[in-house]
Short mmCIF file of the C-alpha atoms (twelve columns), coordinates in Angstrom:
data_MODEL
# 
_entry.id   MODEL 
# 
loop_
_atom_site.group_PDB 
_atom_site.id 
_atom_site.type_symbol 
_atom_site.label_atom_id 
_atom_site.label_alt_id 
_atom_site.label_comp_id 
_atom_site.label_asym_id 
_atom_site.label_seq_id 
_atom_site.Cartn_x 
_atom_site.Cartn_y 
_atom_site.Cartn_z 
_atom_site.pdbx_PDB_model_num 
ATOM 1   C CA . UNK A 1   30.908 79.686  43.322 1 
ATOM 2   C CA . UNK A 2   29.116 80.765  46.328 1 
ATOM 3   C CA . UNK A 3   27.174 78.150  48.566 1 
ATOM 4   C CA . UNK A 4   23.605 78.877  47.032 1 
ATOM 5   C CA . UNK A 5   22.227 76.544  49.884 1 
ATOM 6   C CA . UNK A 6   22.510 79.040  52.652 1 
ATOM 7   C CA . UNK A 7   20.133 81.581  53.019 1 
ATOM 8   C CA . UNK A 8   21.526 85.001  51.883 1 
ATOM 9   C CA . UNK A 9   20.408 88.287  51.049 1 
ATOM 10  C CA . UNK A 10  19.843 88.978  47.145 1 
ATOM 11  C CA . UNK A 11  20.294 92.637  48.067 1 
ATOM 12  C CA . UNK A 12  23.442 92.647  49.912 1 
ATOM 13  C CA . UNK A 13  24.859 90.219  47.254 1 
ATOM 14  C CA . UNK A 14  23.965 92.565  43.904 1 
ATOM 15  C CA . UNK A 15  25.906 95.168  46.107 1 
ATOM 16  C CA . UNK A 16  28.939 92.788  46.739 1 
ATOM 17  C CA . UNK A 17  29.021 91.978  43.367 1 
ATOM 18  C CA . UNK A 18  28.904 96.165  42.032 1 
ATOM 19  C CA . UNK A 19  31.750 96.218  44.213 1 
ATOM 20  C CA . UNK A 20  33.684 93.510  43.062 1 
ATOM 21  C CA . UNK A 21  33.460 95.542  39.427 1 
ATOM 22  C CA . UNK A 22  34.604 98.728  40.538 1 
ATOM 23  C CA . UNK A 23  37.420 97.009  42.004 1 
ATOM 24  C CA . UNK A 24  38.249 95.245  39.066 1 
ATOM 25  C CA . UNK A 25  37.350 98.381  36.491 1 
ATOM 26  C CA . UNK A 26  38.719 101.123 39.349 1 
ATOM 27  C CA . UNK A 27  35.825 103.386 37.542 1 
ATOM 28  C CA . UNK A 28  32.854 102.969 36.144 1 
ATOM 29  C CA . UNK A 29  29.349 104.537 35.042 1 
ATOM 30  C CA . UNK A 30  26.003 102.923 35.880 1 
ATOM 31  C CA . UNK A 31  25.534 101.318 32.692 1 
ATOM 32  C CA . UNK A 32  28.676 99.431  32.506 1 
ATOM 33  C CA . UNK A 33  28.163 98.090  35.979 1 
ATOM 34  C CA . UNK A 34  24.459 97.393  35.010 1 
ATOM 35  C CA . UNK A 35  25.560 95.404  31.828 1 
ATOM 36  C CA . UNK A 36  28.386 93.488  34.128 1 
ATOM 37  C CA . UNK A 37  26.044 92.471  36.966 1 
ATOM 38  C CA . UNK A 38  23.209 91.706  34.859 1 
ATOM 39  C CA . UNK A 39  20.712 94.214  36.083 1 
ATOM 40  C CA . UNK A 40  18.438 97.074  34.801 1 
ATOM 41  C CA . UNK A 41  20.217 100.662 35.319 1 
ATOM 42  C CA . UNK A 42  17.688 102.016 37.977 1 
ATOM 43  C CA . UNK A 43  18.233 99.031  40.080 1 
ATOM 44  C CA . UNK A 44  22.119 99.232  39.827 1 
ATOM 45  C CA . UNK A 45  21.447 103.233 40.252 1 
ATOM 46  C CA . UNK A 46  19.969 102.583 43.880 1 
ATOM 47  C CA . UNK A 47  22.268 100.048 44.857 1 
ATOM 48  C CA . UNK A 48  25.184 102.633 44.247 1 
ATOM 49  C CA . UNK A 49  23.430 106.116 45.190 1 
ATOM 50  C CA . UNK A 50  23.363 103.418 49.245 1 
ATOM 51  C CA . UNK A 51  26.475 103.153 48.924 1 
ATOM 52  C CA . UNK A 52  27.814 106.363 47.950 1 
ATOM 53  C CA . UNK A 53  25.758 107.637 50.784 1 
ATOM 54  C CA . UNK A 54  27.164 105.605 53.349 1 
ATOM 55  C CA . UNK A 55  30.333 106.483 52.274 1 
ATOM 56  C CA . UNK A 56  32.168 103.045 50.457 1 
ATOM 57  C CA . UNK A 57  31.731 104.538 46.869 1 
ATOM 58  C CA . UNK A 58  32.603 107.969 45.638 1 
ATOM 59  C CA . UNK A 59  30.058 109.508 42.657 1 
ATOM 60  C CA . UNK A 60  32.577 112.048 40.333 1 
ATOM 61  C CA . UNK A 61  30.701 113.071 37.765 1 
ATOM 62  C CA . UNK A 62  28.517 110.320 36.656 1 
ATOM 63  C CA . UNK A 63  31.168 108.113 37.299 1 
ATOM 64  C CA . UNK A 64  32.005 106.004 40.586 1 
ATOM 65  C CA . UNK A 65  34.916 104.363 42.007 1 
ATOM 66  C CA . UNK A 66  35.735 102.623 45.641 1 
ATOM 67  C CA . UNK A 67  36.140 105.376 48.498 1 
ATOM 68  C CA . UNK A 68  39.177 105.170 50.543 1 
ATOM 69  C CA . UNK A 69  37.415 103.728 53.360 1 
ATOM 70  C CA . UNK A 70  38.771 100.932 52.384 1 
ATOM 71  C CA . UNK A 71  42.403 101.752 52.897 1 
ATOM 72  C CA . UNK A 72  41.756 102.473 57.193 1 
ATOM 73  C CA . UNK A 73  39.233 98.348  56.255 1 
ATOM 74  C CA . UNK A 74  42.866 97.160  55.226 1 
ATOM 75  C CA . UNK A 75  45.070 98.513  57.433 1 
ATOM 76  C CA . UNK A 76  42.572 96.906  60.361 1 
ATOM 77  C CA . UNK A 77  42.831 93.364  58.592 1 
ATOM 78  C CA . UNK A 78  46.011 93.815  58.333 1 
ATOM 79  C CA . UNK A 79  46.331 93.928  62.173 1 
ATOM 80  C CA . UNK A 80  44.251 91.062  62.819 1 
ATOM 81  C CA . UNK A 81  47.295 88.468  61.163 1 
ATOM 82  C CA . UNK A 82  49.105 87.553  64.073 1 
ATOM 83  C CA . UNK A 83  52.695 88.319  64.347 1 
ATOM 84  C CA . UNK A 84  52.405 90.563  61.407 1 
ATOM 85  C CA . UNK A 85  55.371 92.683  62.054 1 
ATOM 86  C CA . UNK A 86  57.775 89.438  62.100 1 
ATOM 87  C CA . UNK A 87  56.343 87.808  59.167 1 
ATOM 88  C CA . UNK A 88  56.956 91.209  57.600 1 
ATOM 89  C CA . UNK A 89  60.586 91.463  58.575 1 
ATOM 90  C CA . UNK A 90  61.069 87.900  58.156 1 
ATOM 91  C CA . UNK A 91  59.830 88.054  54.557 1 
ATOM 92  C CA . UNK A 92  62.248 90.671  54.072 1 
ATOM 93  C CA . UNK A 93  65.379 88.869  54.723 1 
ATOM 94  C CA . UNK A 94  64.070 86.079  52.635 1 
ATOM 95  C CA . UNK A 95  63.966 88.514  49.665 1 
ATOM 96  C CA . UNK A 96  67.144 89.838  50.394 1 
ATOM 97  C CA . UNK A 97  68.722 86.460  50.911 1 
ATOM 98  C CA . UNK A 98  67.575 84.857  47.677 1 
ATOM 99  C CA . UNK A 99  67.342 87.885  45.502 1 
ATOM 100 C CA . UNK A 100 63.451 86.911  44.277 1 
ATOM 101 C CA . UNK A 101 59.744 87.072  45.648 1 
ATOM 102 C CA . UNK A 102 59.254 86.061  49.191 1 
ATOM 103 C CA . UNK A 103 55.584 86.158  49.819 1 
ATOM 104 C CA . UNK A 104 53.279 85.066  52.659 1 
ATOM 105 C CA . UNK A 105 49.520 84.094  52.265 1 
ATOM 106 C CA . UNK A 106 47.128 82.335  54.074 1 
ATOM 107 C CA . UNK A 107 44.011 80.511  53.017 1 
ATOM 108 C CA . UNK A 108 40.412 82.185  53.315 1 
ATOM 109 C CA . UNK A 109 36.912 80.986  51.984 1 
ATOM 110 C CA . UNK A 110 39.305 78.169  49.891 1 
ATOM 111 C CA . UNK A 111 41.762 80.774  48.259 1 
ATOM 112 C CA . UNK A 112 45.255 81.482  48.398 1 
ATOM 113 C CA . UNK A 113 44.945 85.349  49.701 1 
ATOM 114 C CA . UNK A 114 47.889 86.768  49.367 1 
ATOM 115 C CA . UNK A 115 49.458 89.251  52.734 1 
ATOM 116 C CA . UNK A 116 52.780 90.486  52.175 1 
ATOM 117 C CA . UNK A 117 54.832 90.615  49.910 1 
ATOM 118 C CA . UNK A 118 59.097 91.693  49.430 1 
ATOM 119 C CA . UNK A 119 61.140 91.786  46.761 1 
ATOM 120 C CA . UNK A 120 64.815 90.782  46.420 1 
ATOM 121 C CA . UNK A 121 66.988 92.396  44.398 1 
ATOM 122 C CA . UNK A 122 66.691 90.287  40.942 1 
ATOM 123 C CA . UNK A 123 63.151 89.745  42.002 1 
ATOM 124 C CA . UNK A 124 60.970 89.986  38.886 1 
ATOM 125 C CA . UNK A 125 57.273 92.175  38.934 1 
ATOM 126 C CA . UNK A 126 54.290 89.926  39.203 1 
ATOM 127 C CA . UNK A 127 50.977 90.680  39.667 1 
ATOM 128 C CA . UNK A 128 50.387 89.633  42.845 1 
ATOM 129 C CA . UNK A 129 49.788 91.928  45.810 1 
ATOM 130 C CA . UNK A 130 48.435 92.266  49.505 1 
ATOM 131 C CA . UNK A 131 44.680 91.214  49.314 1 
ATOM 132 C CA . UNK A 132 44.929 89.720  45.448 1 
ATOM 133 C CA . UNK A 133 43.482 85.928  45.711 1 
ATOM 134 C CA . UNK A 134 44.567 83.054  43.869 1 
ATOM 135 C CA . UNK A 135 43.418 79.555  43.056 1 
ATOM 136 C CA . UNK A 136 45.266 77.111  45.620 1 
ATOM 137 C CA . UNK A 137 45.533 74.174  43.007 1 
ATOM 138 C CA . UNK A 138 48.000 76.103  41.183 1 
ATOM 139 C CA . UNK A 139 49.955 78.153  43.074 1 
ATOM 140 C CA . UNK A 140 52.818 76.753  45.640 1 
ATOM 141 C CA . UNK A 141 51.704 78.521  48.496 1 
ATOM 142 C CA . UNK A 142 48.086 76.924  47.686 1 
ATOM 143 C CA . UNK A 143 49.438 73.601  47.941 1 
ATOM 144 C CA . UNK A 144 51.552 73.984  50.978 1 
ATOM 145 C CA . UNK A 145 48.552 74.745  52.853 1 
ATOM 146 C CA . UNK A 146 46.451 71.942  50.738 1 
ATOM 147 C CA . UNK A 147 49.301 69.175  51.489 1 
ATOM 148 C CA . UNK A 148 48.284 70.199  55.492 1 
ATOM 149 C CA . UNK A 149 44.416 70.003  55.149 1 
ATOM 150 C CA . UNK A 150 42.034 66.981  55.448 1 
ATOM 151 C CA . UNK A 151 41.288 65.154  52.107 1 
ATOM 152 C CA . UNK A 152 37.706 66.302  52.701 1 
ATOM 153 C CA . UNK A 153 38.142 69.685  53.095 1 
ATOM 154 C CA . UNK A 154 40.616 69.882  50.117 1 
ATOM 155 C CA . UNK A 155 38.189 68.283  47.968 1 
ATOM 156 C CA . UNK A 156 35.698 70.595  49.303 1 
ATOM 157 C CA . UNK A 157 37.876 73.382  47.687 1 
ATOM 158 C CA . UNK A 158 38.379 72.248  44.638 1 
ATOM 159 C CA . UNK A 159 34.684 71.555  43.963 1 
ATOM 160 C CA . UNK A 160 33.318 75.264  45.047 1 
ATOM 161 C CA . UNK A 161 36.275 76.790  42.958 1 
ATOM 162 C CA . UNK A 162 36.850 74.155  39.999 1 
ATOM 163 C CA . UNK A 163 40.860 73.223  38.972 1 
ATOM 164 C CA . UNK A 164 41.137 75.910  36.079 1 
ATOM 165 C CA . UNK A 165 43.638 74.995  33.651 1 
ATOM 166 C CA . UNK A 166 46.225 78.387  34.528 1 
ATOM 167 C CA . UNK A 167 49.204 77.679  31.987 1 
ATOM 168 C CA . UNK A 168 49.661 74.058  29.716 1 
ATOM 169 C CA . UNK A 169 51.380 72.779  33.321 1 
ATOM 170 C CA . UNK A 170 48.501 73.272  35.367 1 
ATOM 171 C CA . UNK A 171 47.230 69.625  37.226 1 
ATOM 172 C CA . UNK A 172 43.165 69.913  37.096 1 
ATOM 173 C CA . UNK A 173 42.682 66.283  37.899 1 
ATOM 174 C CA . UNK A 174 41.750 66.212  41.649 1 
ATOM 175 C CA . UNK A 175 43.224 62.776  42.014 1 
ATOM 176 C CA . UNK A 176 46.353 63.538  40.376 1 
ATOM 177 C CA . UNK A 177 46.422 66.793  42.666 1 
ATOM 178 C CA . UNK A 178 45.990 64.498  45.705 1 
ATOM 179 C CA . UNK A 179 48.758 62.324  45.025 1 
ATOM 180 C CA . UNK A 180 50.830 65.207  44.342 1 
ATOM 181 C CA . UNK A 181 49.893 66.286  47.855 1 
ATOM 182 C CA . UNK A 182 51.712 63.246  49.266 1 
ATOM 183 C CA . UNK A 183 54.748 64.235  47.699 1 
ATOM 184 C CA . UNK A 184 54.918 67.852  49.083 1 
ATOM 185 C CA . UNK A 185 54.223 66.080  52.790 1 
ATOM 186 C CA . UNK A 186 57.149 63.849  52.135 1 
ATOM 187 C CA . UNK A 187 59.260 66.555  50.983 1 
ATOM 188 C CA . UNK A 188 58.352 69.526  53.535 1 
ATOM 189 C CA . UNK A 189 57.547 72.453  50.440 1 
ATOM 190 C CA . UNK A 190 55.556 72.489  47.550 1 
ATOM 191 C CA . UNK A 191 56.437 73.159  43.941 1 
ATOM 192 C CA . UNK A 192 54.813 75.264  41.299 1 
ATOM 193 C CA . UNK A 193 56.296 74.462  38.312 1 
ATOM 194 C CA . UNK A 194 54.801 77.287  36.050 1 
ATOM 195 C CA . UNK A 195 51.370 75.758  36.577 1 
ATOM 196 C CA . UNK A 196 50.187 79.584  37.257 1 
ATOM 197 C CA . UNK A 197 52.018 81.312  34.995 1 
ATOM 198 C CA . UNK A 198 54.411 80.505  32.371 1 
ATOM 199 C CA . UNK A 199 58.659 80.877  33.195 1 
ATOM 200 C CA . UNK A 200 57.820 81.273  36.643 1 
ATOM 201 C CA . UNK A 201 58.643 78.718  39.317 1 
ATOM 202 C CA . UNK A 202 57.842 78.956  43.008 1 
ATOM 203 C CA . UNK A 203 59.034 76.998  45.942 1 
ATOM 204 C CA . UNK A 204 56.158 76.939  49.214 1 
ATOM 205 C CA . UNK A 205 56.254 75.962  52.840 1 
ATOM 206 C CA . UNK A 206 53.500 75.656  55.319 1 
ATOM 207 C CA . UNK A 207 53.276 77.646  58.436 1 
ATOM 208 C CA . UNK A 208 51.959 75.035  61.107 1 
ATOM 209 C CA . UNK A 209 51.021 76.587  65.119 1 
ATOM 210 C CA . UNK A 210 50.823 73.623  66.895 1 
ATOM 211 C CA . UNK A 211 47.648 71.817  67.607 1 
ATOM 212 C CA . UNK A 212 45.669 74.424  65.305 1 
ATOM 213 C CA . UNK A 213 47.059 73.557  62.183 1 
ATOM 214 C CA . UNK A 214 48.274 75.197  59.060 1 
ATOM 215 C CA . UNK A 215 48.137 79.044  59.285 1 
ATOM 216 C CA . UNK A 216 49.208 80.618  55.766 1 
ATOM 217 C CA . UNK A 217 52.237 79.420  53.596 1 
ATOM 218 C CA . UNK A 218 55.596 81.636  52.837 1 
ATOM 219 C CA . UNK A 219 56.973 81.058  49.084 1 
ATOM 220 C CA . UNK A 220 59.887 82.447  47.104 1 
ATOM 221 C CA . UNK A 221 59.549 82.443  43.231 1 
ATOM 222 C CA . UNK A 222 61.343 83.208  40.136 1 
ATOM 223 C CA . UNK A 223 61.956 83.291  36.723 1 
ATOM 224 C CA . UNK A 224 62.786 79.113  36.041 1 
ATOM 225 C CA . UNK A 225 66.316 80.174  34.340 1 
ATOM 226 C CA . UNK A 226 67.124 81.021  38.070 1 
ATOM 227 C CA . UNK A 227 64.924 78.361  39.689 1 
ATOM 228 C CA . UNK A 228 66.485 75.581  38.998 1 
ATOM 229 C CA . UNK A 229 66.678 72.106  40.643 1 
ATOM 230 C CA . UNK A 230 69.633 72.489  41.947 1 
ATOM 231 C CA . UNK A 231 69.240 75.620  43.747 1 
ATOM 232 C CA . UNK A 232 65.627 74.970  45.198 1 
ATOM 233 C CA . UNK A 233 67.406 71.605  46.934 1 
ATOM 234 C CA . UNK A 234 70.594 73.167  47.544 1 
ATOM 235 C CA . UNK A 235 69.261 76.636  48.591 1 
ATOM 236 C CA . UNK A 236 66.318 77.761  48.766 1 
ATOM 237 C CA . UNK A 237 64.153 75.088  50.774 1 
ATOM 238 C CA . UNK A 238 67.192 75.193  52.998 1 
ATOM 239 C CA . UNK A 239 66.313 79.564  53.633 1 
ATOM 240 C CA . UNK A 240 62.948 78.626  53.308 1 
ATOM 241 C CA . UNK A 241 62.609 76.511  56.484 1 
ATOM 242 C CA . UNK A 242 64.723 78.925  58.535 1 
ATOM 243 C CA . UNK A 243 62.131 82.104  57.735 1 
ATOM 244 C CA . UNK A 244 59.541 79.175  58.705 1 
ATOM 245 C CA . UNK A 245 60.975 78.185  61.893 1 
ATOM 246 C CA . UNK A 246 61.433 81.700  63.068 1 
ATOM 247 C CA . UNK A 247 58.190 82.722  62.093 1 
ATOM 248 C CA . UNK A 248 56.691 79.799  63.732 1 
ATOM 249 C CA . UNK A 249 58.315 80.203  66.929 1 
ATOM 250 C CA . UNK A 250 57.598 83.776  67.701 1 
ATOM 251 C CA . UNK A 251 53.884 82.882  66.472 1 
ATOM 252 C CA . UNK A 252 53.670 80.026  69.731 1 
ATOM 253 C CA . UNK A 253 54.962 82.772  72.199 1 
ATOM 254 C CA . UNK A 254 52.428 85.577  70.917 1 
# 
């Protein structure tokens, strides 16, 4: 949940939150929105006819959806992740090498936010895609990046965003997570073991830059027929560490 103890804008927030429906609808009339924000149609009707003038929603008949603005926003963001182009490429060969999901995220406002993705070729489809969040509780890129944080600040996390129970694996015991923590220091990666979603297993590593600290996480997952013991310790954390190292490197002589 947002920190209600800051002063914010009531305005700018009813807009943030129309747009986080049309993102998550792709269309939708004023009454829907209206019924999904919890405010009278006229109200939602202003907030919309803004923002379809300034251009970040597009009115077809009666109907509105996000404007592709947002596509040159991305592209821009996309810029701003240092070394972009190697984690790319790097990510790449990590598909390619293990056959699954290679994936890099970093963390933002406490969520795993996921950047790139590539896919090997047994990978399986997921849902996950450039820009998607996730919780970090659940997910082994989350944890990665958690295992590299101060106890305060991972705490802090988990209390704005709660420990959702994804999938009958999921740890939602903030203690329990902290311990695990420990482990995934000791060990160098971090394991989901279909805590966010079921028959899927990921293995994650932290992306450290020196003095600053932890910088985003890289992960490879797949189905747990696949993702077995024996091939995350024989195998994978092995390719793992080598996309990490290069990555790493060429991010302390950018």
């Amino acid at each position: 949940m947002p920190n209600q103890s800051r002063r914010t804008v009531d305005a700018v927030r009813t807009a943030c939150e129309i747009l986080d429906v049309l993102q998550t609808r792709e269309r939708a009339g004023v009454t829907e929105i209206a019924d999904e924000v919890g405010l009278a149609k006229g109200a939602v009707h202003r907030h919309l006819t803004t923002l379809d003038d300034c251009e970040y929603v597009v009115n077809e008949d009666g109907e509105y959806r996000l404007s592709l603005r947002y596509l040159d926003m991305a592209n821009q963001v996309k810029g701003m992740v240092g070394n972009y182009d190697v984690i790319a490429g790097e990510l790449q060969n990590l598909a390619e090498a293990t056959g699954e999901i290679a994936q890099f995220a970093t963390e933002e406002h406490g969520w795993v936010t996921y950047v790139y993705k590539a896919t090997g070729e047994a990978g399986i489809q997921t849902a996950s895609s450039a820009g998607k969040r996730e919780y970090m509780h659940s997910t082994s890129l989350g944890k990665a990046m958690l295992a590299q944080m101060d106890e305060s600040r991972v705490r802090e996390i988990l209390d704005d965003h709660g420990m959702p129970e994804k999938t009958q694996y999921t740890c939602t015991d903030p203690d329990e997570l902290l311990d695990a923590l420990e482990g995934v220091r000791e060990r160098g990666y971090a394991l989901d073991n279909e805590e966010n979603i079921t028959g899927l297993r990921c293995v994650g590593m932290p992306l450290m830059d020196g003095d600053s600290g932890v910088f985003g996480a890289v992960s490879v997952s797949g189905p747990v027929s696949r993702m077995t013991d024996e091939r995350i310790e024989n195998e994978i954390a092995e390719t793992l560490e080598r996309s990490t190292n290069v990555i790493e490197i060429n991010s302390k002589f950018s």
